[in-house]
Tab-separated table of C-alpha atoms in Angstrom:
chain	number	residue	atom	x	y	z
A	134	UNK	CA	67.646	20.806	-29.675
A	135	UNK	CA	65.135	23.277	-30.776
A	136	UNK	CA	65.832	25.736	-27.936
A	137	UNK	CA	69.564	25.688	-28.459
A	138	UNK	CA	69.297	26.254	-31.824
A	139	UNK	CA	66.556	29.388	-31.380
A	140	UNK	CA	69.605	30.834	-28.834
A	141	UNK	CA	71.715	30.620	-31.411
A	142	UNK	CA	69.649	32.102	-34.055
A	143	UNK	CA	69.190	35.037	-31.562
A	144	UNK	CA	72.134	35.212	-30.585
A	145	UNK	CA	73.654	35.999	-34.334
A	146	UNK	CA	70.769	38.084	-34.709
A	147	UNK	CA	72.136	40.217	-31.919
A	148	UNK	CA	75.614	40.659	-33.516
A	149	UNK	CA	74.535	41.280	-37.179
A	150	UNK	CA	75.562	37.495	-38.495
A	151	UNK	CA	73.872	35.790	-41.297
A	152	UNK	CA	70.324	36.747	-42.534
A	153	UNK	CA	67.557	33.874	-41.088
A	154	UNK	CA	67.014	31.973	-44.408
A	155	UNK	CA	70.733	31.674	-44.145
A	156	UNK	CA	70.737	30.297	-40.508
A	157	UNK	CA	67.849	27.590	-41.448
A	158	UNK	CA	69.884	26.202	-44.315
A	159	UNK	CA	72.802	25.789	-41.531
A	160	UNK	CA	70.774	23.965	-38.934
A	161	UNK	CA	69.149	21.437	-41.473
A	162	UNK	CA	73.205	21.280	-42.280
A	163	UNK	CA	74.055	20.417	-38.760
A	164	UNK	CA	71.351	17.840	-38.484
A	165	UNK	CA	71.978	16.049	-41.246
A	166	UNK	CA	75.980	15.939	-40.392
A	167	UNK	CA	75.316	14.914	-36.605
A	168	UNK	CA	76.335	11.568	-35.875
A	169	UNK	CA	73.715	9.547	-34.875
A	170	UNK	CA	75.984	6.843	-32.785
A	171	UNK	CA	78.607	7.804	-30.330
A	172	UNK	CA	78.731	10.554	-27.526
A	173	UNK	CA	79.286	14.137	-29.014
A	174	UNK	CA	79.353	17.656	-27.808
A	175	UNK	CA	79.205	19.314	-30.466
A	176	UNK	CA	79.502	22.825	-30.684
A	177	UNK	CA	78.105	25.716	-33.545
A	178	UNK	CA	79.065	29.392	-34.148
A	179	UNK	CA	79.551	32.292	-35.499
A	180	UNK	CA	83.006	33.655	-36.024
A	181	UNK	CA	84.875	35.844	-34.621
A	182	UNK	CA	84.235	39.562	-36.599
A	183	UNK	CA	82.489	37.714	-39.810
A	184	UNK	CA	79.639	35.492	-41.186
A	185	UNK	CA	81.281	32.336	-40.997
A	186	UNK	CA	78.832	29.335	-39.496
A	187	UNK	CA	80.908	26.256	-38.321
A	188	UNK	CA	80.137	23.082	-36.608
A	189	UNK	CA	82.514	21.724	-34.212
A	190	UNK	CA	82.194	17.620	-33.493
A	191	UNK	CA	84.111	16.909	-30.350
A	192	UNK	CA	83.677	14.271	-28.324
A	193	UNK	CA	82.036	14.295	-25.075
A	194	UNK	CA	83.367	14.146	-21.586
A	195	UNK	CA	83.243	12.153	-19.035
A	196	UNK	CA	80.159	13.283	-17.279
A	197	UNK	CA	79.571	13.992	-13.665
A	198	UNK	CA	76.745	13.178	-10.712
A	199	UNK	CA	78.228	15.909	-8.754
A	200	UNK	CA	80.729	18.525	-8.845
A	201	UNK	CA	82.754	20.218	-6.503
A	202	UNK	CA	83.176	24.150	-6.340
A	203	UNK	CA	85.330	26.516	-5.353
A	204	UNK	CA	83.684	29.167	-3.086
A	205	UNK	CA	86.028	31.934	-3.345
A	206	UNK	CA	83.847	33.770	-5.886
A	207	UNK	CA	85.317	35.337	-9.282
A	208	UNK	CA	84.370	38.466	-10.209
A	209	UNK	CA	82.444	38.179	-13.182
A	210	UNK	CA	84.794	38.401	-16.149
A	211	UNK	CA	82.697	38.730	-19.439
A	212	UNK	CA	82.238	41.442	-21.589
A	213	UNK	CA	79.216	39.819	-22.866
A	214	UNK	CA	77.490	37.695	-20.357
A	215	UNK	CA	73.914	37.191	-22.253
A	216	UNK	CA	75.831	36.063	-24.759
A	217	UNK	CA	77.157	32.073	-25.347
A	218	UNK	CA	81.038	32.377	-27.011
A	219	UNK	CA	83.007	35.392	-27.071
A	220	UNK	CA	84.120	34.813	-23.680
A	221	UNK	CA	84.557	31.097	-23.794
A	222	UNK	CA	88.330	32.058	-23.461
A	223	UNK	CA	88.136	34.095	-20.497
A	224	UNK	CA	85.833	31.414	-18.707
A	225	UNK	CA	88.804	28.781	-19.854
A	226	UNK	CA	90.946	30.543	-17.423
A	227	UNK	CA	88.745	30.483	-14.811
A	228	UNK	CA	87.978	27.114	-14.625
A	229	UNK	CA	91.867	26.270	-14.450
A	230	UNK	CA	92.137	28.498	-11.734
A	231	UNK	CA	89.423	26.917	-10.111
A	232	UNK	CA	91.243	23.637	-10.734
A	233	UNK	CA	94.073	24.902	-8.705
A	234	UNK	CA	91.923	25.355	-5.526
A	235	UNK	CA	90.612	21.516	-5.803
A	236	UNK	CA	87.380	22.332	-7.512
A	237	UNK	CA	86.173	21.171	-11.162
A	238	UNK	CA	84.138	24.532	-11.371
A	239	UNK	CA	83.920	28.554	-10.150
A	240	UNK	CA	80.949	30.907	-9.255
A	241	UNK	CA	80.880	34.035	-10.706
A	242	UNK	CA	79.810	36.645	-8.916
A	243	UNK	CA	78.155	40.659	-9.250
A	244	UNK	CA	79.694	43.226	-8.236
A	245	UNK	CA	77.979	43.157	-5.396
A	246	UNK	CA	78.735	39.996	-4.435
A	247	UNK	CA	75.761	38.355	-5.641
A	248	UNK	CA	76.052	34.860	-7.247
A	249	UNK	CA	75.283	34.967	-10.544
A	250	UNK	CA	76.386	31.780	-12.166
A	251	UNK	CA	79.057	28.801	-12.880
A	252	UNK	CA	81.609	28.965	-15.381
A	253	UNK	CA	79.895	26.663	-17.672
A	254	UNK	CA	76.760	26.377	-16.319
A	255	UNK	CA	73.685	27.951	-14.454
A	256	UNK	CA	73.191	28.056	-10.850
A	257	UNK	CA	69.817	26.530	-8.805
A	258	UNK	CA	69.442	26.116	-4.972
A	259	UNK	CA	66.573	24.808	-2.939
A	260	UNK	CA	65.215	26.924	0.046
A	261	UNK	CA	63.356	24.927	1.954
A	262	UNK	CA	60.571	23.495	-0.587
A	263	UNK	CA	61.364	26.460	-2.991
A	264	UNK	CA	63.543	26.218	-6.085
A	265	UNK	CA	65.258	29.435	-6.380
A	266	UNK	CA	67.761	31.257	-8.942
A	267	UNK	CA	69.394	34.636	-9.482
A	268	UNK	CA	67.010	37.568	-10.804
A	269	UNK	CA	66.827	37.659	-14.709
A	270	UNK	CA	67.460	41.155	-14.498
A	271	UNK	CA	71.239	40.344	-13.844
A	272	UNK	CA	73.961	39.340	-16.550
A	273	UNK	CA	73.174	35.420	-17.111
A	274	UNK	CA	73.060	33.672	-19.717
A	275	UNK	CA	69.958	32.100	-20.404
A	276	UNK	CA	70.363	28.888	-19.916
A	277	UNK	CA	67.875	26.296	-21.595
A	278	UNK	CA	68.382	23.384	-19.043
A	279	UNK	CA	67.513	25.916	-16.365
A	280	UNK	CA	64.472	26.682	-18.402
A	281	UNK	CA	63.243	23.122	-18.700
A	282	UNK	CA	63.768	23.041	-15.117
A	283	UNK	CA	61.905	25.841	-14.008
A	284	UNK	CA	58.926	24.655	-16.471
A	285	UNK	CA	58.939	21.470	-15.024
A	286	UNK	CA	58.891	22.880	-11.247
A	287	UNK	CA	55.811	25.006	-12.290
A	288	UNK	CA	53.986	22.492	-14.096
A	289	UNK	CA	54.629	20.044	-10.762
A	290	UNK	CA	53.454	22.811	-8.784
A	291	UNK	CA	56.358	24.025	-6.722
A	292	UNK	CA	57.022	27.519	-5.971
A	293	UNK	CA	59.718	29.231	-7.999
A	294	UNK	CA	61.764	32.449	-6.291
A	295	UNK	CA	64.220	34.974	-7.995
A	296	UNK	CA	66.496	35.923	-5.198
A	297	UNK	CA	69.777	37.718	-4.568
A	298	UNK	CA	72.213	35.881	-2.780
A	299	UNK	CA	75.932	35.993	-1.791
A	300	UNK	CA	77.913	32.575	-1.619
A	301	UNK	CA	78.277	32.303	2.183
A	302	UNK	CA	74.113	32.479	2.043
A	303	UNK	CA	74.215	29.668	-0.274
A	304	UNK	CA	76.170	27.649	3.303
A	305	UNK	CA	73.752	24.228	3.918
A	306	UNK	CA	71.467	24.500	0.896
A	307	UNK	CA	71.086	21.693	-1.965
A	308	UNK	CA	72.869	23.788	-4.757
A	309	UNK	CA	72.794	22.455	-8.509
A	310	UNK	CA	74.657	23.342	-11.779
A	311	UNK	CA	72.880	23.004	-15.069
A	312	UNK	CA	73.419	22.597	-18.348
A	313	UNK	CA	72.998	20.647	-21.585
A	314	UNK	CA	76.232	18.435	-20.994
A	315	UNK	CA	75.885	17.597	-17.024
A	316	UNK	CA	72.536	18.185	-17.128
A	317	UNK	CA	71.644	18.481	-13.559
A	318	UNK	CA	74.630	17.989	-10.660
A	319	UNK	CA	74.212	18.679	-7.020
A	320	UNK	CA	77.301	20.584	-5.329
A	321	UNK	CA	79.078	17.813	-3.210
A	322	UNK	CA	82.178	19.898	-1.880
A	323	UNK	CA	83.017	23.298	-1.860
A	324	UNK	CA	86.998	24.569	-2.130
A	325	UNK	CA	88.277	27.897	-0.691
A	326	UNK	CA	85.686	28.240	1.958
A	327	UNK	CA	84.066	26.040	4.948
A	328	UNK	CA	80.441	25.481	3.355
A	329	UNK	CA	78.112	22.830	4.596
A	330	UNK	CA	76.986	20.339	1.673
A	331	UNK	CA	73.599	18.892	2.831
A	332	UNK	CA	72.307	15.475	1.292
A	333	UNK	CA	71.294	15.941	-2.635
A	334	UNK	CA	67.557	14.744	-1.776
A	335	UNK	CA	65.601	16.124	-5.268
A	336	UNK	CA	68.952	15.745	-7.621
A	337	UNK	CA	68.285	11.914	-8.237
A	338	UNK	CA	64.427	12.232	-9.099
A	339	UNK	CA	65.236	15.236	-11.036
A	340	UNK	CA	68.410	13.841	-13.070
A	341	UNK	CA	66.319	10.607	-13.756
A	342	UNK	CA	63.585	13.122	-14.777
A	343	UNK	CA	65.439	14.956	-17.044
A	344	UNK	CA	67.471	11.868	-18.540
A	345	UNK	CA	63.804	10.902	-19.262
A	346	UNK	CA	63.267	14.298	-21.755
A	347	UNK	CA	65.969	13.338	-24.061
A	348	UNK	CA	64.519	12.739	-27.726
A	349	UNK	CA	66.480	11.525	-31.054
A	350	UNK	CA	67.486	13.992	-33.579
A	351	UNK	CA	64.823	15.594	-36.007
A	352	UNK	CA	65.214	13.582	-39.603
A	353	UNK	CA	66.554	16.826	-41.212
């Protein structure tokens, strides 16, 4: 909860929005108005060209164990790719298209080819016992479930690798997409393109381990 909320913060920072005492007042806001029952996916922002803070409550879901993904790679469509929101739209459109070709997500991809991330979500592999993930110098977004995982790999002492690769190189490796809703889910299928989907060995111990990091809400 606390790193979405510093993203946020940051994020408005970035693009001039409300001044920080401001932003505080909204958050204890938004935790006093989250429900405390249910399932929620709740959503904040800032809107479009003004200083307008507004909390979404929508409902959550269904939530997946696996997903399937089309291989074709999209050319990365966002205008502002560090950035969580203004191109929510654009994404939108490529998840439908995706939808099409019998997957439930895309992978965007660099110019040159190099996979940078899902639709919705941040992009992990395994190569051999190393957990590995595009270069923070390209256009992701930072994702915080990828953050908790790479802490968690360090901590357990397993080697972590930035590395450039292309979707055909991603062919018989254990591929996951994270994020806060999913959390972690292991590629099961791949549309558009014949790609070997090994067994998900580390998804279950790592979904069960990152179930386990849930906490309640802060009191205000």
């Amino acid at each position: 909860y606390a790193r979405h909320r510093e993203r946020f913060s940051r994020s408005c920072g970035e693009c001039g929005g409300p001044d920080p005492r401001r932003l505080v007042a909204f958050w204890q806001d938004v935790t006093a108005a989250l429900p405390r029952t249910g399932a929620w996916f709740p959503r904040v922002e800032l809107a479009a060209g003004s200083l307008e803070l507004r909390l979404l409550l929508r409902p959550a879901p269904p939530l997946g164990t696996g997903v399937r993904l089309w291989a074709a790679g999209q050319s990365d469509p966002r205008t502002v790719p560090r950035r969580k929101g203004p191109d929510l739209d654009t994404l939108a459109r490529v998840r439908r298209r995706a939808a099409g070709e019998g997957a439930e997500e895309a992978v965007l991809i660099a110019p040159s080819g190099t996979v940078l991330e899902s639709a919705t979500a941040g992009v992990l592999w395994w190569e051999d016992d190393t957990l590995c993930l595009p270069p923070p110098r390209l256009p992701v977004l930072p994702s915080v479930t990828a953050g908790l995982v790479q802490e968690r790999a360090l901590c357990s002492g397993l080697r972590i690798a930035h590395r450039e690769r292309t979707v055909a190189e991603l062919d018989g490796r254990e591929v996951w997409l994270v994020n806060a809703l999913h959390g972690i889910r292991p590629v099961t299928g791949w549309a558009g393109r014949p790609m070997r989907v090994p067994p998900a060995e580390r998804a279950g111990e790592w979904r069960a381990w990152l179930y386990g990091m849930m906490e309640p809400l802060p009191a205000d």
